[in-house]
Coordinates of C-alpha atoms (C1' of nucleotides) in Angstrom, one line a residue:
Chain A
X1 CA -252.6 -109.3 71.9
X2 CA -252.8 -107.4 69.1
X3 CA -254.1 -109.8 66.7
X4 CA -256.6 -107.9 65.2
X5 CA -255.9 -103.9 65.9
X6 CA -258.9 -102.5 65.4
X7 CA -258.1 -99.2 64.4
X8 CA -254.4 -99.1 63.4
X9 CA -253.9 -97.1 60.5
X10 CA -250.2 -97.5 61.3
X11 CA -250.1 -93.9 62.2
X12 CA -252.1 -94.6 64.7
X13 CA -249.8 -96.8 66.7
X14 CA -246.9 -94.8 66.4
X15 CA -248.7 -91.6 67.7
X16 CA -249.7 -93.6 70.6
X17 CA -246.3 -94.9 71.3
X18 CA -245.0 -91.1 71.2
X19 CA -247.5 -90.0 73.6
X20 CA -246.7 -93.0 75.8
X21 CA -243.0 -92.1 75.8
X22 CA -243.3 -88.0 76.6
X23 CA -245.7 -88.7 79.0
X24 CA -243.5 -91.2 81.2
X25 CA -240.5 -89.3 80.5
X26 CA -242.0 -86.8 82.2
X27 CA -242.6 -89.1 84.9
X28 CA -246.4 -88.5 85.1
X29 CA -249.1 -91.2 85.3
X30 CA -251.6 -91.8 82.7
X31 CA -254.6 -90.9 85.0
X32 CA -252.6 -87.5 85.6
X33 CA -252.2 -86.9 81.9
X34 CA -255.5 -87.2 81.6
X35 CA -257.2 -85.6 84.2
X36 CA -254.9 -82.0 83.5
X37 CA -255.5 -82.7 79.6
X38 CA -259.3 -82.3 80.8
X39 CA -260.3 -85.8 78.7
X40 CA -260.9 -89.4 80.4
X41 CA -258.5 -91.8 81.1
X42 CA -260.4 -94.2 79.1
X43 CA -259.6 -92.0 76.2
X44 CA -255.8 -91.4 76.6
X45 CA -255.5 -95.4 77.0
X46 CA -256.9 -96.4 74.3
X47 CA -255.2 -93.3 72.3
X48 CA -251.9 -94.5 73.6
X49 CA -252.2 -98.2 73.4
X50 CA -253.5 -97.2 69.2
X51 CA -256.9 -98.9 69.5
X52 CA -258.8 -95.6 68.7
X53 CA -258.7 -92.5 66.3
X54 CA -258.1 -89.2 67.6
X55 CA -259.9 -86.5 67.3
X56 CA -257.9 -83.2 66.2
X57 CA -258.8 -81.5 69.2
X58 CA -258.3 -84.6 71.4
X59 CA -254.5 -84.4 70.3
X60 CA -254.3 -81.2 70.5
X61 CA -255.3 -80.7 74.6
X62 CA -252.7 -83.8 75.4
X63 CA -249.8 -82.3 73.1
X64 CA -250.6 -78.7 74.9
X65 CA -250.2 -80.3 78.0
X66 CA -247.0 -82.1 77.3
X67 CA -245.9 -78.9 76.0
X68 CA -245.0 -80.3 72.5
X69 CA -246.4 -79.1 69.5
X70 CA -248.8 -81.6 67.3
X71 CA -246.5 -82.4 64.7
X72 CA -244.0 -83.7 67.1
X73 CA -246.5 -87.0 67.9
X74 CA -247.3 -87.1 64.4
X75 CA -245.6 -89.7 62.1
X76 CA -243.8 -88.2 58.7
X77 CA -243.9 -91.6 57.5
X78 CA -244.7 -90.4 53.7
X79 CA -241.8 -88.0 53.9
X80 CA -239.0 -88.4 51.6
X81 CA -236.1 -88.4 52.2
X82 CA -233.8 -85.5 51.0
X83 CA -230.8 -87.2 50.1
X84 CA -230.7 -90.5 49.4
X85 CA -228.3 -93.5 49.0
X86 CA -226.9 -97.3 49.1
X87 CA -227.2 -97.2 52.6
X88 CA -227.3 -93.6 53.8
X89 CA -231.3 -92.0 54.3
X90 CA -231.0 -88.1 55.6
X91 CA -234.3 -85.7 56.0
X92 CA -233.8 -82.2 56.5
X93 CA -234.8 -80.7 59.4
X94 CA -233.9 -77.3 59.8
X95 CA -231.6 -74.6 58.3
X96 CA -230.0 -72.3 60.0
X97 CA -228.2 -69.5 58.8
X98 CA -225.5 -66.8 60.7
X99 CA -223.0 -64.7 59.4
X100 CA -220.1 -66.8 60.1
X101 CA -221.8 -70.4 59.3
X102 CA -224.7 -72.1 57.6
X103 CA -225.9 -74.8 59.4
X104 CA -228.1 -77.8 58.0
X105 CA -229.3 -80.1 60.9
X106 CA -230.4 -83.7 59.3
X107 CA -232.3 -87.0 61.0
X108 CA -230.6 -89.6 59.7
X109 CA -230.5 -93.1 58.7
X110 CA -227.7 -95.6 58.1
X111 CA -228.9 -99.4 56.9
X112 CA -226.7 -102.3 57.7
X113 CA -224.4 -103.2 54.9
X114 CA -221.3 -101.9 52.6
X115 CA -220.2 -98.4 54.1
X116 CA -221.3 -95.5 51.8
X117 CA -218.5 -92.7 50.2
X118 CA -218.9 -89.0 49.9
X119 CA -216.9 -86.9 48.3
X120 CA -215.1 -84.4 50.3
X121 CA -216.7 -81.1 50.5
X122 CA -215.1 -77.9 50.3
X123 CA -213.0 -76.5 53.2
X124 CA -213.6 -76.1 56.3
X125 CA -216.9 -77.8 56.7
X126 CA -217.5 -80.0 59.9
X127 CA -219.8 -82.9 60.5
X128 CA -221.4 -83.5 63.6
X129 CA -222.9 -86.6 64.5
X130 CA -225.3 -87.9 67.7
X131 CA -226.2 -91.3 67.6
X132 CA -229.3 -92.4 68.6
X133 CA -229.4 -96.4 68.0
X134 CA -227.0 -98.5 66.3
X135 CA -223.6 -98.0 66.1
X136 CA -221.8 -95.6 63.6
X137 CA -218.7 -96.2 62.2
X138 CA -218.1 -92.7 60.0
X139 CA -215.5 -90.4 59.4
X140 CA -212.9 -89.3 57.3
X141 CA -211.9 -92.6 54.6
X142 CA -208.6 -93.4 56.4
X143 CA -209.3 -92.3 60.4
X144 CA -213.2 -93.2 60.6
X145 CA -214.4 -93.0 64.0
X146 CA -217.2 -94.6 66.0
X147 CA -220.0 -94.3 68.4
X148 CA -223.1 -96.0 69.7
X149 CA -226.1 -94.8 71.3
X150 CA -225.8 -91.0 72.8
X151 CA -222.5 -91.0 71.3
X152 CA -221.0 -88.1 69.1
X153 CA -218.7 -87.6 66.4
X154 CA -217.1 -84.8 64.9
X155 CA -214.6 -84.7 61.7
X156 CA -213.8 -82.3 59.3
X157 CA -215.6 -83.3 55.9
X158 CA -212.7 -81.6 53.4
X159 CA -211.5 -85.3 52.5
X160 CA -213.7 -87.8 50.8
X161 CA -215.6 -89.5 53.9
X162 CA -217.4 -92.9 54.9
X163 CA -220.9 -93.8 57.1
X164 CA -221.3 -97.3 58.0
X165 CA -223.4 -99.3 60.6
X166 CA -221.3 -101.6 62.5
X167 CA -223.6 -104.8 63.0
X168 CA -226.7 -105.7 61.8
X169 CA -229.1 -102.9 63.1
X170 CA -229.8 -99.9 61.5
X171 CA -228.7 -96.6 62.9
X172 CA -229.9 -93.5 63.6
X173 CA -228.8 -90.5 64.3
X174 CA -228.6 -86.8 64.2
X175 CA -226.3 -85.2 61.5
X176 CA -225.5 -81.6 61.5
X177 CA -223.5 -80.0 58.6
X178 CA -221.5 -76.7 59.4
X179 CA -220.5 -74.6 56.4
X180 CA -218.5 -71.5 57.2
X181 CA -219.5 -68.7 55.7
X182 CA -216.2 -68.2 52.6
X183 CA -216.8 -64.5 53.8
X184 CA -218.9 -61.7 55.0
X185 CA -221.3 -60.2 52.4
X186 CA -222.3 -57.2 53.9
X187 CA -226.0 -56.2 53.8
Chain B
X1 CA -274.1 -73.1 74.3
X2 CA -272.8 -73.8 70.6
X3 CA -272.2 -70.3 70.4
X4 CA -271.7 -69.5 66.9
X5 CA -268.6 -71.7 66.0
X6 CA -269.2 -75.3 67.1
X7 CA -265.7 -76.4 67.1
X8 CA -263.4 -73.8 66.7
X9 CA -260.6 -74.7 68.8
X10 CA -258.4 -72.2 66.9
X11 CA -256.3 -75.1 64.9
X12 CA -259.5 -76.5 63.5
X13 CA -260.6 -73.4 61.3
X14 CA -256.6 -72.9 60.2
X15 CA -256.3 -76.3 59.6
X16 CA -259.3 -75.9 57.4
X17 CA -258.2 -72.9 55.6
X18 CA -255.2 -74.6 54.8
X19 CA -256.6 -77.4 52.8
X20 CA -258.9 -75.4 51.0
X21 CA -256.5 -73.2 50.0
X22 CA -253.8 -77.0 49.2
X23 CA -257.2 -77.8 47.6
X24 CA -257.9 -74.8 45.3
X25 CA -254.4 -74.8 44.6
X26 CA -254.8 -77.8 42.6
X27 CA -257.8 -76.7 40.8
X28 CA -260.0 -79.8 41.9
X29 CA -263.2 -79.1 43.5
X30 CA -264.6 -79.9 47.0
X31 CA -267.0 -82.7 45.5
X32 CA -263.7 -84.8 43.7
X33 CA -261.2 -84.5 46.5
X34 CA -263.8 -85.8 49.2
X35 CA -263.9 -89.0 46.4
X36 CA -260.7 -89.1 46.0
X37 CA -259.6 -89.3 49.7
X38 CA -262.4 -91.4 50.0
X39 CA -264.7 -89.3 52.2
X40 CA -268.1 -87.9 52.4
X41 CA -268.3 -84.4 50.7
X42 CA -269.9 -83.4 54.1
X43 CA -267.2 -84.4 56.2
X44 CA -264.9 -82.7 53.4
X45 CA -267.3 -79.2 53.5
X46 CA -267.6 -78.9 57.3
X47 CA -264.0 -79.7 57.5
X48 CA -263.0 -76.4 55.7
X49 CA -265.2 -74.6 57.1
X50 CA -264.0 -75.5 60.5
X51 CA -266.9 -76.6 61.7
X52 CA -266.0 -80.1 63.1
X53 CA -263.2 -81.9 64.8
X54 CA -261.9 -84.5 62.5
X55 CA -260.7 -87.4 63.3
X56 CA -256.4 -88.3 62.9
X57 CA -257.6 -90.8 60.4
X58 CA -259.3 -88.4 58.2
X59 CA -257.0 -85.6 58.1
X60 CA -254.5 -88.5 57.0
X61 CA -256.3 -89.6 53.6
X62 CA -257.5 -85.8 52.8
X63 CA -253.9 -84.9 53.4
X64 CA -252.2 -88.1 51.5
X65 CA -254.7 -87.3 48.8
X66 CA -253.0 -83.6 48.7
X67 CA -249.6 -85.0 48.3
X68 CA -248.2 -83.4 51.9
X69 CA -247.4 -84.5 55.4
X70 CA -250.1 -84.3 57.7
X71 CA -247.7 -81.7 59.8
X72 CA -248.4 -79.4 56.4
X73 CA -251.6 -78.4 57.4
X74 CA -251.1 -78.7 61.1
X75 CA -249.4 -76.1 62.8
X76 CA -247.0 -73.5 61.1
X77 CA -243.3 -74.0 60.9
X78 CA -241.4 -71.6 62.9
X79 CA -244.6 -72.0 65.6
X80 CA -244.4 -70.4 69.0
X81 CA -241.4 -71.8 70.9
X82 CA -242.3 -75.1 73.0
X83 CA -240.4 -74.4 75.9
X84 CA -240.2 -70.9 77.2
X85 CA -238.3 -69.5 80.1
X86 CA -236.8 -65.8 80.8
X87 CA -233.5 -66.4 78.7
X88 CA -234.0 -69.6 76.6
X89 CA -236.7 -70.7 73.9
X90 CA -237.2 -73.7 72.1
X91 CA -238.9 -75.6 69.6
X92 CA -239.1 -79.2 69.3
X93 CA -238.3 -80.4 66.0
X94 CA -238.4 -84.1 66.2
X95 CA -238.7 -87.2 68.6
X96 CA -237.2 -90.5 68.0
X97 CA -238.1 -93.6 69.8
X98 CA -236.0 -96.3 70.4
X99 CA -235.5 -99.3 72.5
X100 CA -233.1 -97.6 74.7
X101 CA -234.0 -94.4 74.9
X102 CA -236.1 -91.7 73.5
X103 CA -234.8 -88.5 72.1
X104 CA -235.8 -84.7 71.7
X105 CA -234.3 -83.1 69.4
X106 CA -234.7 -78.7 69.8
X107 CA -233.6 -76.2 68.6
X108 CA -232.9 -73.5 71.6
X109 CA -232.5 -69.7 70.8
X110 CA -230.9 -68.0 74.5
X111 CA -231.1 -64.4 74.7
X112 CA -228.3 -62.2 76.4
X113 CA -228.9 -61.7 80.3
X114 CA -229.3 -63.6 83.5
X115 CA -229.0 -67.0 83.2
X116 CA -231.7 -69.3 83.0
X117 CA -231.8 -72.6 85.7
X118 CA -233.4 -75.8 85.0
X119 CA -234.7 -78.0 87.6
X120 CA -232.7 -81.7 87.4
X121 CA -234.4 -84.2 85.2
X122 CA -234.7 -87.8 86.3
X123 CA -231.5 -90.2 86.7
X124 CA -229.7 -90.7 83.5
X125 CA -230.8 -87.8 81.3
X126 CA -227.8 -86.4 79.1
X127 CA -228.2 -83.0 77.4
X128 CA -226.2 -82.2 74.0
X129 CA -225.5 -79.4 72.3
X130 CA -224.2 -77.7 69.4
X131 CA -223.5 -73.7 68.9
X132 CA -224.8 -72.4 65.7
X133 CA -223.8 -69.0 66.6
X134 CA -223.0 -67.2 69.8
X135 CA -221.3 -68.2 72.7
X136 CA -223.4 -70.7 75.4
X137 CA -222.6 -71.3 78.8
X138 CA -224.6 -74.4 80.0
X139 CA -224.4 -77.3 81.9
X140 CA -224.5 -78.4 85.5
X141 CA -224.9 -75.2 87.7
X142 CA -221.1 -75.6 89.6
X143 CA -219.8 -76.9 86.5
X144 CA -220.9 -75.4 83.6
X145 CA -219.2 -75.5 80.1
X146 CA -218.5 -72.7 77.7
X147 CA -218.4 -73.7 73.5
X148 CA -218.4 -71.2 70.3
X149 CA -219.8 -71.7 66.9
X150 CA -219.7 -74.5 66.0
X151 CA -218.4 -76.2 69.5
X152 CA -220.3 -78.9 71.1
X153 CA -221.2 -79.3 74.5
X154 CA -222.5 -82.8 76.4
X155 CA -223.7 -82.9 80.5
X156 CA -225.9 -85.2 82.7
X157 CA -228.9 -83.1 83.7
X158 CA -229.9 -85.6 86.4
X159 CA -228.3 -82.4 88.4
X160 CA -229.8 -78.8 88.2
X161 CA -228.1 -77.0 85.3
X162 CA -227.6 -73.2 83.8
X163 CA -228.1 -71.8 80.5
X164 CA -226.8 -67.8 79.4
X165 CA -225.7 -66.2 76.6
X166 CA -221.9 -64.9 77.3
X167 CA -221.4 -61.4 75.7
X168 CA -224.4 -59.3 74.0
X169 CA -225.0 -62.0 71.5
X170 CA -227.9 -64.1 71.3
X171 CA -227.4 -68.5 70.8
X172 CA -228.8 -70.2 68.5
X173 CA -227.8 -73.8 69.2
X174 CA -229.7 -77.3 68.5
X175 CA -230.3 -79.2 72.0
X176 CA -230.6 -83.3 72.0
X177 CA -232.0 -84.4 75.0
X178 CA -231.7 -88.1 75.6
X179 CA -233.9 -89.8 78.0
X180 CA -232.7 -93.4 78.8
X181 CA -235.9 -95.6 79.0
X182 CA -236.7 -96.8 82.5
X183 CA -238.0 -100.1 81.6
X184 CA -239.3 -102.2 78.7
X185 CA -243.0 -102.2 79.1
X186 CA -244.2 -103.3 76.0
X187 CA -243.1 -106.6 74.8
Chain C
dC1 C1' -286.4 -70.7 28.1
dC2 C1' -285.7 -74.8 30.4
dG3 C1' -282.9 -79.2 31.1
dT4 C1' -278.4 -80.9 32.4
dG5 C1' -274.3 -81.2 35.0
dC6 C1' -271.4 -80.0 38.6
dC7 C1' -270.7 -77.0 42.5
dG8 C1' -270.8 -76.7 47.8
dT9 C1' -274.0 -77.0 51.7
dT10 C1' -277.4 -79.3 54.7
dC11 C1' -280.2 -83.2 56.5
dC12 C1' -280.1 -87.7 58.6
dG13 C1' -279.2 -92.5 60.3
dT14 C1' -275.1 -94.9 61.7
dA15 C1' -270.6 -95.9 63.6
dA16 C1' -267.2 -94.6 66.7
dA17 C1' -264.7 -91.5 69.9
dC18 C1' -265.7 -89.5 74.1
dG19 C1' -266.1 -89.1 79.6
dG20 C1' -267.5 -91.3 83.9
dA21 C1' -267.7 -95.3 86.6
dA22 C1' -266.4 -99.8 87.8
dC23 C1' -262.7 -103.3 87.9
dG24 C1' -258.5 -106.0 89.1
dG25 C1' -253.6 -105.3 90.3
dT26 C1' -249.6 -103.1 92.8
dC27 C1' -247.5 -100.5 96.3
dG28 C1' -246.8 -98.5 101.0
dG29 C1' -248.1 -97.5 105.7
dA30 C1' -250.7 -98.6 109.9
Chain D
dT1 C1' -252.0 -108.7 107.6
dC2 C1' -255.2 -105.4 106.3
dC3 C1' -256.4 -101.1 104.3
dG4 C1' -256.3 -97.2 101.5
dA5 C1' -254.4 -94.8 97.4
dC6 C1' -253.3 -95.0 93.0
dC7 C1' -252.2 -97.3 88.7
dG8 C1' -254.0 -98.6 83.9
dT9 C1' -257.7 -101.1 81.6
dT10 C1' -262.5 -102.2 80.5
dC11 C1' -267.5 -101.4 80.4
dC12 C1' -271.3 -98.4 79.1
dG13 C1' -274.4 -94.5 77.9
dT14 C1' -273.7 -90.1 75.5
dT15 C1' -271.9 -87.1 72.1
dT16 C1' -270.4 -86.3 67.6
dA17 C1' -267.9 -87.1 63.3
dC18 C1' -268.9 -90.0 59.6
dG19 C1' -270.9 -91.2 54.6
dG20 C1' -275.0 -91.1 51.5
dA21 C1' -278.7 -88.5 49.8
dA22 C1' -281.3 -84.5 49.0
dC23 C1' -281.1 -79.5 48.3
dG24 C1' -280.4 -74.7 46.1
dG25 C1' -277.3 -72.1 43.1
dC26 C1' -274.7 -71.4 39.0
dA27 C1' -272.9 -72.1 34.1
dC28 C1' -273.4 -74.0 29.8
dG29 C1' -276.0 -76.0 25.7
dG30 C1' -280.0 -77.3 23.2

DNA sequence: CCGTGCCGTTCCGTAAACGGAACGGTCGGA
DNA sequence: TCCGACCGTTCCGTTTACGGAACGGCACGG
């Protein structure tokens, strides 16, 4: 199947595929979906199988119903990535910032390949890592740790530390970076 | 019926507003952004002025055209929370897909007060979670776990499970939910 | 003063997404 | 075994977003 898509814009697909997925996590049937979305079943399976484009408002009464906002179905394929290197891809997410820590929550990529360095950072900072496919092999240079999918690792990134993927598929994963605040600047 | 605004369904006018203003911005006018993106001025013109529901696939070229994500003119970061109970609020931030399993990333802000139950998800499901600042108490309802800033926390939620704030201060905290994929339906 | 060029809007025929109905397939109970 | 309910896909007439062309408005130059 699939030979010629009609309408795949390749952001099309993907957005199907998304709604696919929240829709049977939540262990609802298609026809449901569709029926409390208020649009026709002929609509959401062609939207989810990526043989049509959406309209805006379409989207928008499915995502509503799943309870997720629009962007959450929609693709960031253009994005770049914020850091970047040999084999290590991280986009930024979200910052968060509290009077003891800063926190900088990352989606990240590791390709297969030679493991990639980093320098330590300063002290105290902590690394946190949930992977979602692959399997990570990271950690600190001479005690790396590792984990496959749903697994998490933690390490204290003070010494010079290493991200590899063990085996030939790529991983990702979830990467949060914990500063602590040096001290408290009052207001 | 068209009462006065054909299509406003609230995100289209926004969504218009914000590309004129990406638009106007740049200093290009209506007339040479429709070329560039490769659509008809009209589409372009009743676009901004919220007048029509356009389809995924235009939004995508005005947008790439622009230089931004489609999410940039979608909703507003820091939009209402996703999920919202009595004690806990969150916002989805991303979803990943894979073979395996699909993941939600959140991040979760829980006030101080009663705690807040969640029903059991299906078989499987594992909740993780890392403080940014706070102190959570979450996890299975007879068993629930207590971490700090910085701490991480990990349960199956195939069980029903607690959320609360201990002490007077609120938790901010990112959440990963990961649902294991039933079956392989697609090929 | 009027022609020229570009602006953004509006008109209109066409293409495509839309909802409803019909279809084949699967499951569970009588 | 048969029957009914529900699943997801496909067919089809309707609705509507689409692009091209025509329109009025404004600024500039001859």
């Amino acid at each position: 199947m699939t030979a010629a898509a009609p309408a795949d814009d390749r952001g099309a697909r993907e957005v199907g595929r998304r709604i696919r997925s929240l829709r049977t996590e939540r262990g609802i049937s298609l026809s449901e979906l569709a029926r409390l979305a208020g649009v026709g079943k002929a609509t959401l399976s062609g939207l989810e199988n990526g043989v049509r484009n959406p309209r805006l408002e379409t989207l928008y009464a499915i995502t509503a119903q799943l309870g997720v906002p629009l962007t959450a179905v929609l693709s960031a394929p253009g994005e770049a990535p914020t850091v970047r290197g040999t084999a290590v891809g991280a986009t930024l997410l979200e910052v968060f910032d509290d009077r003891e820590a800063t926190y900088e929550l990352y989606r990240m990529r590791v390709d297969p390949g030679p493991a990639q360095l980093s320098p330590a950072h300063s002290s105290g900072v902590t690394e946190h890592v949930t992977v979602f496919s692959g399997v990570l092999r990271a950690g600190p240079v001479d005690a790396p740790l590792t984990a496959g999918p749903g697994g998490y690792l933690r390490w204290t990134s003070d010494v010079p530390h290493t991200y590899a993927a063990v085996g030939e598929e790529e991983v990702h994963a979830s990467l949060l970076l914990r500063y602590p605040r040096p001290s408290t600047p009052d207001t």
